[in-house]
Coordinates of C-alpha atoms and ligand atoms in Angstrom, one line a residue:
M1 CA 97.8 52.6 168.7
A2 CA 95.5 49.7 168.6
N3 CA 91.6 50.3 168.3
R4 CA 89.7 47.3 168.9
Q5 CA 86.2 49.0 167.9
Q6 CA 84.3 47.0 165.4
P7 CA 81.6 48.3 162.7
S8 CA 78.2 48.5 164.0
S9 CA 74.9 47.9 162.1
M10 CA 73.7 51.1 162.4
P11 CA 72.2 52.6 159.3
I12 CA 74.9 55.3 158.6
H13 CA 74.2 55.4 154.8
K14 CA 71.0 57.8 155.7
Y15 CA 73.0 60.6 156.8
G16 CA 75.2 62.8 154.7
R17 CA 78.2 64.5 156.1
Y18 CA 77.9 68.5 157.5
E19 CA 79.5 70.9 154.9
Q20 CA 82.6 72.6 156.2
V21 CA 83.4 76.2 155.6
D22 CA 86.3 77.3 153.1
I23 CA 88.0 79.9 155.5
P24 CA 91.8 79.0 156.0
D25 CA 92.6 82.5 157.7
R26 CA 90.0 81.7 160.0
T27 CA 90.9 84.0 163.5
W28 CA 88.4 83.0 165.8
P29 CA 90.5 80.4 167.4
D30 CA 92.8 82.8 168.7
N31 CA 89.9 85.1 170.4
R32 CA 88.9 85.2 173.8
I33 CA 85.7 86.2 175.3
T34 CA 86.5 89.1 177.9
V35 CA 83.0 90.8 178.0
A36 CA 79.4 89.4 178.3
P37 CA 77.5 89.3 175.3
R38 CA 74.0 91.1 174.8
W39 CA 71.6 88.3 175.7
L40 CA 67.9 87.9 174.7
S41 CA 65.8 85.4 176.8
T42 CA 63.6 83.2 174.5
D43 CA 61.9 81.6 177.3
L44 CA 58.5 83.0 176.9
R45 CA 58.6 82.1 173.2
D46 CA 60.9 79.4 172.1
G47 CA 60.9 77.9 175.5
N48 CA 57.0 78.0 175.8
Q49 CA 56.1 76.7 172.4
A50 CA 58.2 73.7 173.2
L51 CA 56.2 72.8 176.6
I52 CA 53.5 70.0 176.7
D53 CA 51.4 72.4 178.5
P54 CA 52.4 75.9 177.7
M55 CA 52.6 78.7 180.2
S56 CA 49.3 80.0 181.9
P57 CA 49.2 83.9 182.3
A58 CA 50.4 83.3 185.8
R59 CA 53.2 81.2 184.9
K60 CA 54.3 83.6 182.0
R61 CA 54.3 86.7 184.2
A62 CA 56.5 84.8 187.1
M63 CA 58.9 83.9 184.4
F64 CA 58.9 87.6 183.0
D65 CA 59.4 88.9 186.3
L66 CA 62.3 86.8 187.1
L67 CA 63.8 87.5 184.0
V68 CA 63.6 91.1 184.8
K69 CA 64.8 90.6 188.2
M70 CA 67.9 88.6 187.0
G71 CA 69.0 91.5 184.8
Y72 CA 67.9 90.4 180.9
K73 CA 67.4 93.6 179.2
E74 CA 66.0 91.7 175.8
I75 CA 63.3 89.5 176.4
E76 CA 61.1 87.7 173.7
V77 CA 57.8 87.7 175.3
G78 CA 55.7 85.8 172.9
F79 CA 54.4 85.1 169.5
P80 CA 51.2 87.2 169.6
A81 CA 49.6 86.2 166.5
S82 CA 49.6 82.5 167.6
G83 CA 46.3 83.0 169.9
Q84 CA 44.7 85.0 172.5
T85 CA 46.9 83.9 175.3
D86 CA 50.2 85.2 173.9
Y87 CA 48.3 88.4 172.6
D88 CA 46.7 89.0 176.0
F89 CA 49.9 88.6 177.9
V90 CA 52.1 91.0 175.7
R91 CA 49.1 93.4 176.3
S92 CA 49.1 93.0 179.9
I93 CA 52.6 93.6 180.6
I94 CA 52.3 96.6 178.5
E95 CA 49.5 98.0 180.1
E96 CA 50.6 97.7 183.8
P97 CA 52.9 100.5 184.7
G98 CA 55.9 99.6 185.8
A99 CA 55.9 95.8 184.6
I100 CA 58.5 96.5 182.1
P101 CA 61.3 98.5 183.0
E102 CA 62.5 101.5 180.8
D103 CA 65.7 99.6 180.0
V104 CA 64.1 96.6 179.0
T105 CA 63.0 96.0 175.4
I106 CA 60.5 93.2 174.7
S107 CA 60.5 91.4 171.6
V108 CA 57.7 89.2 169.6
L109 CA 58.0 86.8 167.0
T110 CA 55.9 86.6 163.6
Q111 CA 56.0 84.7 160.4
A112 CA 56.1 86.8 157.2
R113 CA 52.4 86.7 156.6
E114 CA 50.5 89.8 156.2
D115 CA 47.5 89.1 158.7
L116 CA 50.1 87.9 161.5
I117 CA 52.4 90.7 161.2
E118 CA 49.5 93.4 161.5
R119 CA 48.4 91.4 164.6
T120 CA 51.9 91.1 166.0
V121 CA 52.6 95.0 165.6
E122 CA 49.4 95.8 167.1
S123 CA 50.3 93.7 170.3
L124 CA 52.7 96.3 170.9
R125 CA 50.7 99.6 171.1
G126 CA 52.2 101.6 173.8
A127 CA 55.3 100.0 174.7
H128 CA 58.6 101.6 175.4
R129 CA 61.0 99.7 173.7
A130 CA 59.9 96.8 171.2
T131 CA 61.2 94.6 168.8
V132 CA 59.3 92.6 166.0
H133 CA 61.2 89.6 165.1
L134 CA 60.7 88.1 161.6
Y135 CA 61.5 84.9 160.4
N136 CA 61.1 82.6 157.4
A137 CA 63.0 79.4 156.5
T138 CA 65.8 79.8 154.0
A139 CA 67.3 76.6 154.0
P140 CA 67.3 74.1 150.9
V141 CA 64.8 71.4 152.4
F142 CA 62.2 74.0 153.5
R143 CA 62.6 76.0 150.3
R144 CA 61.6 72.5 148.5
V145 CA 59.3 71.2 151.0
V146 CA 57.7 73.7 153.0
F147 CA 57.6 76.8 150.5
R148 CA 57.9 75.0 147.3
G149 CA 59.6 77.9 146.0
S150 CA 62.7 79.1 144.3
K151 CA 65.8 81.0 146.2
D152 CA 64.2 84.4 144.8
D153 CA 60.6 83.3 146.2
I154 CA 62.1 82.7 149.2
K155 CA 64.0 85.8 149.6
Q156 CA 61.0 88.0 148.5
I157 CA 59.0 86.7 151.6
A158 CA 61.8 88.0 154.0
V159 CA 62.0 91.3 151.7
D160 CA 58.2 91.7 151.8
G161 CA 57.7 90.8 155.6
T162 CA 60.2 93.3 156.5
R163 CA 58.5 96.0 154.5
L164 CA 54.9 95.1 156.0
V165 CA 56.6 95.2 159.5
M166 CA 57.7 98.8 158.9
E167 CA 54.5 99.8 157.1
Y168 CA 52.6 98.4 159.9
A169 CA 54.7 99.9 162.7
E170 CA 54.5 103.2 160.9
K171 CA 50.6 103.2 160.9
L172 CA 49.9 101.3 164.4
L173 CA 52.9 102.2 167.0
G174 CA 53.2 105.9 168.1
E175 CA 56.1 108.0 168.9
E176 CA 56.4 106.7 172.5
T177 CA 57.9 103.4 170.7
H178 CA 61.2 102.9 170.5
F179 CA 60.9 100.2 167.5
G180 CA 63.4 97.9 166.5
Y181 CA 63.5 94.9 164.1
Q182 CA 65.2 91.3 164.2
Y183 CA 65.1 89.2 161.2
S184 CA 66.2 85.5 161.3
P185 CA 66.8 83.0 158.3
E186 CA 65.6 79.7 159.8
I187 CA 68.2 77.2 159.8
F188 CA 70.8 79.6 159.0
T189 CA 73.3 76.6 159.5
D190 CA 71.8 74.3 156.6
T191 CA 71.4 77.6 154.6
E192 CA 74.2 78.1 151.6
L193 CA 76.2 81.1 153.2
D194 CA 76.1 83.0 150.0
F195 CA 72.3 82.8 149.8
A196 CA 71.8 83.5 153.8
L197 CA 74.1 86.4 153.1
E198 CA 71.8 87.5 150.0
V199 CA 68.7 87.4 152.0
C200 CA 70.2 89.2 154.9
E201 CA 71.3 92.0 152.5
G202 CA 67.9 92.0 150.8
V203 CA 66.2 92.6 154.0
M204 CA 68.5 95.3 155.1
D205 CA 68.1 97.0 151.9
V206 CA 64.5 97.5 153.3
W207 CA 65.3 98.3 156.7
Q208 CA 68.4 100.5 156.2
P209 CA 70.2 100.1 159.3
G210 CA 72.3 103.2 160.3
P211 CA 73.5 105.2 163.2
D212 CA 70.6 104.7 165.9
R213 CA 68.8 102.3 163.8
E214 CA 70.5 99.0 164.0
I215 CA 69.3 95.6 162.6
I216 CA 69.4 92.5 164.5
L217 CA 70.4 89.8 162.3
N218 CA 70.0 86.6 164.2
L219 CA 71.4 83.4 162.5
P220 CA 69.7 80.5 164.3
A221 CA 71.1 76.6 164.6
T222 CA 67.6 75.8 164.5
V223 CA 68.4 72.2 164.6
E224 CA 72.2 71.6 165.6
R225 CA 73.9 69.3 162.9
S226 CA 77.5 70.6 162.8
T227 CA 80.5 70.7 165.3
P228 CA 81.0 74.2 167.0
S229 CA 83.9 74.9 165.0
T230 CA 82.1 74.8 161.7
H231 CA 79.5 77.1 163.5
A232 CA 82.0 79.4 164.4
D233 CA 83.4 79.5 160.7
R234 CA 80.1 80.3 159.5
F235 CA 79.7 83.2 162.0
E236 CA 83.1 84.5 161.0
W237 CA 82.1 84.3 157.3
M238 CA 79.3 86.4 157.8
G239 CA 81.0 88.9 159.8
R240 CA 83.6 89.5 157.0
H241 CA 80.7 89.6 154.3
L242 CA 78.0 91.6 155.6
S243 CA 77.8 95.1 154.4
R244 CA 77.0 97.7 157.2
R245 CA 78.4 95.5 159.6
E246 CA 78.5 98.4 162.2
F247 CA 74.8 98.9 162.4
V248 CA 74.2 95.0 162.5
C249 CA 73.8 93.2 165.7
L250 CA 74.8 89.8 164.6
S251 CA 72.9 87.3 167.1
V252 CA 73.4 83.4 167.7
H253 CA 70.6 81.0 168.2
P254 CA 71.8 77.6 169.1
H255 CA 69.9 74.6 169.6
N256 CA 71.3 71.8 171.4
D257 CA 70.6 68.8 169.0
R258 CA 74.3 67.6 169.2
G259 CA 74.5 68.5 172.9
T260 CA 77.3 71.1 171.9
A261 CA 74.8 74.2 172.0
V262 CA 76.7 76.1 174.7
A263 CA 79.9 75.6 172.9
A264 CA 78.6 76.6 169.4
A265 CA 77.4 80.0 171.3
E266 CA 80.8 80.4 172.9
L267 CA 82.7 79.7 169.5
A268 CA 80.2 81.7 167.8
L269 CA 80.8 84.8 170.2
M270 CA 84.8 84.4 169.6
A271 CA 84.0 84.6 165.9
G272 CA 82.2 88.1 166.1
A273 CA 78.6 87.4 167.2
D274 CA 77.5 90.3 169.6
R275 CA 74.3 88.9 171.1
V276 CA 73.0 85.2 172.2
E277 CA 69.4 84.0 172.4
G278 CA 68.6 81.0 174.7
C279 CA 66.6 80.0 177.4
L280 CA 66.9 79.4 181.2
F281 CA 68.5 75.9 182.0
G282 CA 68.1 75.2 178.2
Q283 CA 64.6 74.8 177.7
G284 CA 63.3 75.0 174.3
E285 CA 62.5 73.0 171.5
R286 CA 63.5 69.1 171.0
T287 CA 66.9 69.0 173.2
G288 CA 66.3 72.6 174.0
N289 CA 67.8 76.2 173.2
V290 CA 71.2 77.1 174.5
D291 CA 71.3 77.3 178.2
L292 CA 71.6 80.9 179.4
V293 CA 72.4 79.9 182.7
T294 CA 75.3 77.7 181.6
L295 CA 77.0 80.4 179.4
G296 CA 76.7 83.5 181.8
M297 CA 78.2 81.2 184.7
N298 CA 80.7 79.8 182.3
L299 CA 81.8 83.5 182.0
F300 CA 81.7 84.1 185.8
S301 CA 83.7 81.1 186.4
Q302 CA 86.6 83.0 184.1
G303 CA 86.2 86.1 185.8
V304 CA 83.9 87.6 183.5
D305 CA 81.0 89.4 184.8
P306 CA 77.5 87.8 182.9
Q307 CA 75.9 90.9 184.1
I308 CA 73.2 88.7 185.3
D309 CA 72.3 87.7 188.6
F310 CA 72.8 84.2 189.6
S311 CA 73.5 84.6 193.0
D312 CA 70.4 82.8 194.2
I313 CA 70.4 79.8 191.6
D314 CA 68.0 77.9 193.9
E315 CA 65.4 80.6 193.6
I316 CA 65.9 81.0 190.1
R317 CA 65.3 77.0 189.5
R318 CA 62.5 77.1 191.8
T319 CA 60.5 79.8 189.6
W320 CA 61.5 78.1 186.5
E321 CA 60.1 74.8 187.6
Y322 CA 57.0 76.3 188.6
C323 CA 56.9 78.1 185.0
N324 CA 57.9 75.3 183.0
Q325 CA 56.3 72.5 185.2
M326 CA 59.6 70.4 184.5
E327 CA 62.6 69.6 186.7
V328 CA 66.1 70.8 186.8
H329 CA 68.2 67.5 186.1
P330 CA 70.3 66.6 189.1
R331 CA 73.6 66.9 187.1
H332 CA 72.8 70.0 185.5
P333 CA 75.7 72.5 185.5
Y334 CA 75.9 75.2 188.1
V335 CA 72.5 74.1 189.6
G336 CA 71.7 70.5 189.6
D337 CA 71.3 69.1 193.3
L338 CA 74.3 67.2 192.6
V339 CA 76.8 69.2 190.9
Y340 CA 78.7 70.5 194.0
T341 CA 78.9 67.1 195.6
S342 CA 81.5 64.5 195.4
F343 CA 81.1 61.0 196.9
S344 CA 84.7 59.4 195.8
G345 CA 87.3 59.3 198.0
S346 CA 89.9 61.0 196.1
H347 CA 88.0 64.0 195.3
Q348 CA 87.0 64.6 198.8
D349 CA 90.5 64.2 199.9
A350 CA 91.3 66.9 197.4
I351 CA 88.5 69.1 198.3
K352 CA 89.2 69.1 201.9
K353 CA 92.9 69.7 201.4
G354 CA 91.7 72.5 199.1
F355 CA 89.5 74.0 201.8
D356 CA 92.1 73.8 204.3
A357 CA 94.8 75.6 201.8
M358 CA 92.3 78.3 201.1
E359 CA 91.8 79.0 204.6
A360 CA 96.0 79.0 205.2
D361 CA 96.8 81.1 202.1
A362 CA 94.0 83.7 203.3
K363 CA 95.4 83.7 207.0
A364 CA 99.2 84.1 205.8
K365 CA 97.7 87.0 203.3
G366 CA 95.6 88.6 206.5
V367 CA 92.5 88.4 204.2
T368 CA 89.4 86.2 204.2
V369 CA 89.0 83.3 201.7
D370 CA 86.7 85.4 199.5
D371 CA 89.4 87.9 198.7
I372 CA 91.7 85.3 197.1
E373 CA 91.4 83.4 194.0
W374 CA 89.4 80.3 194.3
A375 CA 91.3 77.4 194.0
V376 CA 89.5 74.2 195.4
P377 CA 90.0 71.0 193.3
Y378 CA 86.7 69.5 191.8
L379 CA 84.6 72.3 192.5
P380 CA 85.0 75.0 189.5
I381 CA 83.4 77.5 191.3
D382 CA 82.4 78.5 195.0
P383 CA 79.0 77.0 195.8
K384 CA 78.4 80.0 198.1
D385 CA 78.7 82.5 194.8
V386 CA 75.3 80.8 193.7
G387 CA 73.8 80.7 197.4
R388 CA 74.8 77.0 198.0
S389 CA 76.1 76.0 201.4
Y390 CA 79.3 73.4 201.7
E391 CA 77.0 71.0 203.2
A392 CA 76.3 68.8 200.2
V393 CA 80.0 69.3 199.0
I394 CA 80.9 66.0 200.5
R395 CA 78.6 63.1 200.6
V396 CA 79.8 59.7 201.9
N397 CA 79.2 56.2 200.2
S398 CA 81.1 53.0 199.8
Q399 CA 83.1 55.1 197.3
S400 CA 84.0 57.6 199.7
G401 CA 87.4 57.5 201.9
K402 CA 89.0 59.2 205.1
G403 CA 89.2 62.8 203.6
G404 CA 85.2 62.9 202.9
I405 CA 84.6 61.7 206.4
A406 CA 87.1 63.9 208.1
Y407 CA 85.4 67.0 206.2
V408 CA 82.0 66.3 207.5
L409 CA 83.6 65.9 211.1
K410 CA 85.4 69.3 210.6
N411 CA 82.6 71.2 208.8
D412 CA 79.7 70.2 210.9
H413 CA 81.6 69.6 214.3
K414 CA 84.6 71.4 214.5
L415 CA 86.5 68.4 214.8
D416 CA 89.7 68.1 213.0
L417 CA 90.7 64.5 213.2
P418 CA 94.3 63.8 213.2
R419 CA 95.5 61.7 209.9
R420 CA 95.6 58.2 211.6
M421 CA 92.4 58.4 213.5
Q422 CA 90.9 59.7 210.1
I423 CA 92.0 56.4 208.5
E424 CA 90.8 54.3 212.0
F425 CA 87.0 56.1 211.5
S426 CA 87.0 55.7 207.9
R427 CA 87.4 52.0 208.3
I428 CA 84.5 51.8 210.5
I429 CA 82.3 54.0 208.2
Q430 CA 83.5 51.9 205.3
A431 CA 82.4 48.6 207.5
K432 CA 78.6 50.0 207.6
T433 CA 78.7 51.2 203.6
D434 CA 80.1 47.7 202.7
A435 CA 77.6 45.8 204.7
E436 CA 74.3 48.1 203.9
G437 CA 75.1 50.1 200.8
G438 CA 73.7 53.5 200.1
E439 CA 74.7 56.8 201.5
V440 CA 75.9 57.6 205.1
T441 CA 74.5 60.9 205.8
P442 CA 76.3 63.5 208.2
K443 CA 73.6 63.0 210.8
D444 CA 74.6 58.8 210.5
I445 CA 78.4 59.5 210.5
W446 CA 78.1 61.9 213.8
A447 CA 75.8 59.0 215.4
I448 CA 78.3 56.6 214.5
F449 CA 81.2 58.7 215.9
E450 CA 79.7 59.4 219.0
D451 CA 78.7 55.9 219.6
E452 CA 82.4 54.8 218.8
Y453 CA 84.4 57.2 220.6
L454 CA 82.1 59.4 222.9
P455 CA 80.4 58.4 226.4
N456 CA 76.6 58.5 226.1
P457 CA 75.3 59.8 229.3
D458 CA 71.9 58.2 228.8
N459 CA 73.6 54.5 228.3
P460 CA 77.2 54.6 229.5
W461 CA 79.3 51.9 227.9
G462 CA 82.8 50.6 228.6
R463 CA 84.8 49.6 231.9
I464 CA 85.6 53.3 233.2
Q465 CA 83.3 56.3 233.6
V466 CA 85.2 59.3 235.1
K467 CA 83.2 61.7 237.6
N468 CA 85.9 64.1 238.8
G469 CA 89.4 64.4 238.5
Q470 CA 92.0 66.6 240.8
S471 CA 95.7 67.0 239.9
T472 CA 98.5 68.9 242.0
T473 CA 102.0 69.7 240.7
D474 CA 104.7 69.8 243.2
R475 CA 108.1 72.0 242.7
D476 CA 109.6 69.3 240.8
G477 CA 107.0 69.2 238.4
I478 CA 105.3 65.6 239.1
D479 CA 101.7 65.7 238.9
T480 CA 99.5 63.6 241.2
L481 CA 95.9 62.9 240.0
T482 CA 93.3 61.7 241.9
V483 CA 90.0 60.6 240.0
E484 CA 86.7 59.5 241.0
A485 CA 85.5 56.8 238.6
T486 CA 83.2 54.2 238.2
V487 CA 85.3 50.8 237.1
D488 CA 83.6 48.0 235.9
G489 CA 80.3 49.1 237.9
E490 CA 81.9 49.7 241.2
D491 CA 82.5 53.5 242.5
T492 CA 86.3 54.0 243.0
V493 CA 89.0 56.4 243.6
L494 CA 92.1 55.9 241.4
T495 CA 95.5 57.8 242.2
G496 CA 98.7 57.9 240.1
T497 CA 101.5 60.2 239.6
G498 CA 103.4 61.2 236.5
N499 CA 105.5 64.2 234.6
G500 CA 101.8 65.4 233.5
P501 CA 98.3 64.7 233.9
I502 CA 98.2 62.0 231.1
S503 CA 101.0 60.1 232.6
A504 CA 99.8 60.5 236.1
F505 CA 96.6 59.0 234.9
F506 CA 98.3 55.9 233.0
D507 CA 99.8 55.2 236.3
A508 CA 96.4 55.2 238.1
L509 CA 95.2 52.9 235.5
Q510 CA 98.2 50.4 235.9
S511 CA 96.8 50.0 239.6
I512 CA 93.4 48.4 238.1
G513 CA 95.7 46.5 235.5
I514 CA 95.2 48.3 232.4
D515 CA 98.5 49.0 230.6
V516 CA 98.6 52.0 228.5
R517 CA 101.2 53.2 226.4
L518 CA 101.0 56.8 224.6
L519 CA 101.7 57.1 220.8
D520 CA 100.5 60.4 219.7
Y521 CA 98.6 63.1 221.2
Q522 CA 96.9 66.3 219.5
E523 CA 94.5 68.9 220.5
H524 CA 92.7 72.0 219.1
T525 CA 90.1 74.3 220.3
M526 CA 87.0 73.9 218.7
S527 CA 85.6 77.6 218.8
E528 CA 86.5 81.0 219.9
G529 CA 85.7 82.8 223.2
A530 CA 85.3 82.1 226.8
S531 CA 82.9 78.8 226.5
A532 CA 85.5 77.4 223.9
Q533 CA 85.7 73.7 224.0
A534 CA 88.8 71.7 223.4
A535 CA 89.1 68.6 221.7
S536 CA 92.0 66.0 222.5
Y537 CA 92.9 63.1 220.5
I538 CA 95.1 60.3 221.9
E539 CA 96.6 57.4 220.3
C540 CA 97.5 54.6 222.5
A541 CA 98.7 51.1 222.6
I542 CA 96.5 49.0 225.2
D543 CA 97.6 45.3 225.3
D544 CA 97.9 44.2 221.6
K545 CA 95.5 47.1 220.2
V546 CA 96.7 50.5 218.8
L547 CA 93.4 52.8 218.9
W548 CA 92.5 56.3 219.2
G549 CA 90.3 58.1 221.8
I550 CA 88.9 61.5 221.9
G551 CA 87.9 63.9 224.7
I552 CA 86.0 67.2 224.5
D553 CA 85.9 69.5 227.3
A554 CA 86.1 73.2 228.2
N555 CA 89.1 72.4 230.2
T556 CA 92.1 70.8 228.1
T557 CA 93.2 68.5 230.9
R558 CA 89.5 67.0 231.5
A559 CA 89.5 66.8 227.8
S560 CA 92.8 64.9 227.7
L561 CA 91.8 62.4 230.4
K562 CA 88.4 61.6 228.7
A563 CA 90.3 61.1 225.3
V564 CA 92.4 58.4 227.5
V565 CA 89.0 56.7 228.9
S566 CA 87.5 56.8 225.2
A567 CA 90.5 54.9 224.0
V568 CA 90.6 52.5 227.1
N569 CA 86.7 51.9 226.9
R570 CA 87.0 51.1 223.1
A571 CA 90.0 48.5 223.7
A572 CA 87.9 46.5 226.1
R573 CA 84.5 46.9 224.0
Ligands
ACO1 C1 62.1 77.8 164.4 C2 60.9 78.2 165.2 O1 60.8 78.0 166.5 S1 60.1 79.2 164.3 C3 58.8 79.6 165.5 C4 57.4 78.4 165.5 N1 56.6 78.8 166.7 C5 55.3 78.8 166.3 O2 54.8 78.0 165.4 C6 54.3 78.8 167.3 C7 53.3 79.7 167.0 N2 52.6 79.2 165.8 C8 51.0 79.2 165.4 O3 50.4 79.3 166.5 C9 50.8 79.0 164.5 O4 51.5 78.3 163.7 C10 50.1 80.2 163.5 C11 49.2 80.6 164.1 C12 51.6 81.3 163.8 C13 49.8 80.0 162.0 O5 48.9 78.9 162.1 P1 48.4 78.6 160.4 O6 48.0 79.4 159.8 O7 47.5 77.4 160.9 O8 49.5 78.0 159.8 P2 50.7 76.7 160.2 O9 51.0 77.0 161.5 O10 50.1 75.5 159.9 O11 51.9 77.2 159.1 C14 51.8 76.5 157.9 C15 52.0 77.6 156.8 O12 52.8 78.7 157.3 C16 53.8 79.0 156.3 N3 55.0 79.6 156.9 C17 55.7 79.0 157.8 N4 56.6 79.6 158.3 C18 56.5 80.9 157.5 C19 57.2 81.9 157.5 N5 58.1 82.1 158.6 N6 57.0 83.0 157.1 C20 55.6 82.8 156.0 N7 54.9 81.7 156.2 C21 55.2 80.8 157.0 C22 53.7 77.5 155.8 O13 54.4 77.9 154.4 C23 52.5 76.9 155.8 O14 51.6 77.7 154.4 P3 50.7 76.9 153.8 O15 49.6 76.7 154.4 O16 50.4 78.0 152.6 O17 51.5 75.6 153.4
KIV2 C1 62.7 81.7 165.1 C2 63.9 81.3 164.9 C3 65.1 82.3 165.4 C4 63.9 80.2 165.8 O1 63.2 80.1 166.9 C5 64.7 78.9 165.3 O2 65.4 79.0 164.4 O3 65.1 78.1 166.1

């Protein structure tokens, strides 16, 4: 196959290849995610530490309450030794009765330095469920550049740090605190696997995990540098080699430097991870932490309960935007303004047909559309499930076709245009978008439709305005129609006969020199009940023109006569 790409002048010599894992009998590709993992939100820690303007106490509290309301049971609430703001926030939620629900565990991060550990553990006094999360970098470049130490020195930092956490917890925390421990070898993904394992084992030897005493080993892709598949290989390798595996909660903490954090988290779960750390909408250092909303909604869209409530996604977004003082991108999966919207014709056509088919399938089964499997093309989930309406599903511009325009008329005005009329009207809209560019809103579409097809009582246009009509049918089924109308500004009475009101009206129109031939006729009710309106569509040949008219009325005969008038007036317009 020909590839005409040419070498670029980019300085590729500056970058090394990421090392693969030797694990030919990997099993993760065959696994599926069938249940939600444990989630930890680090919005208040990793998310917060990446903000230009870190959250104020009020913004932190709003974020905490949102996370609790959504259903997160593990929440990293800060880095209390970083300063007074984080410390005070942790104290405030512990001290306020009921602020932290019984089943929610708060977690706090610290470096492996004694003074910081003491202050960190102290911040948790009185908490019901709390975890101290200790980290130190283990990756080669950090050993050399940051700590300037050997592997043994670096392992010792982790081991000593763990011992100090236990000592201070023993000293400062009472019986009321169900105390947990988490350790992270920083940039796990750049650390030699056997060394990462050795450090984790050293930490476990101190903590002594066992029944009712789990340890969380969190393996961060602090900077994402490999493909998600290699990331998964590393998780499978660790899962196979860790001792005391049944007491280890293996946690994944991807960042999004390559833009594949979501995939990295999902593949790590397939490779045995039990828990995911991330932030809402992918907030976090640089390109962000993995996006917990996308991960949760990906599960939902596969029929797996994320155990998190995303049903009011716009409220979640509003709170998030207030807390972070940032905006969610319009293309952000599941929440962006444009993610349930199609502009292009073929997408809109398929969406409209999809909605119609859903309705028909549900009707055939005698259930509602909410009871059958979602199958609308181009919409991975039903926008209604996250609190969105169908209003924005189709938006019309120069890339749109008849299906989209017909969808708007059906959805907003209950008008189910016949196919050839859709084509006719979409040409009218197309002429506008070609001439003016930009979007044509549903309001614009309706205004154009009304102007094109319906009488305007304030400013009547066209040769004929019908005021009243009466029809009688004789024993042979012949209709006689009498119509009071204004024709070219003159009040007049038109009479005609035919084998139905429409043909009688055509006959009446012959008397004023208008020759109309019926090509197609369709009608439908627009709503249920006594005050139901009907819409009639008529396609006729008038002189050398073929065009459609529409009539809307509570009475179907009147609706059909109005449709004829609509077509006749359009022909002369
Ligand atoms: C990957 C991550 O996201 S990790 C979390 C990072 N988050 C944050 O750093 C936010 C909060 N941090 C802070 O407020 C501050 O860094 C503090 C208060 C914790 C510490 O501040 P300072 O004492 O001024 O130290 P500073 O931030 O410069 O840290 C560098 C020192 O800590 C050491 N260090 C860095 N990480 C660790 C660690 N995990 N364990 C032990 N020591 C560490 C470095 O080697 C360096 O030591 P040196 O001064 O002897 O060279
Ligand atoms: C502290 C650790 C888990 C971290 O935030 C990272 O490595 O990204």
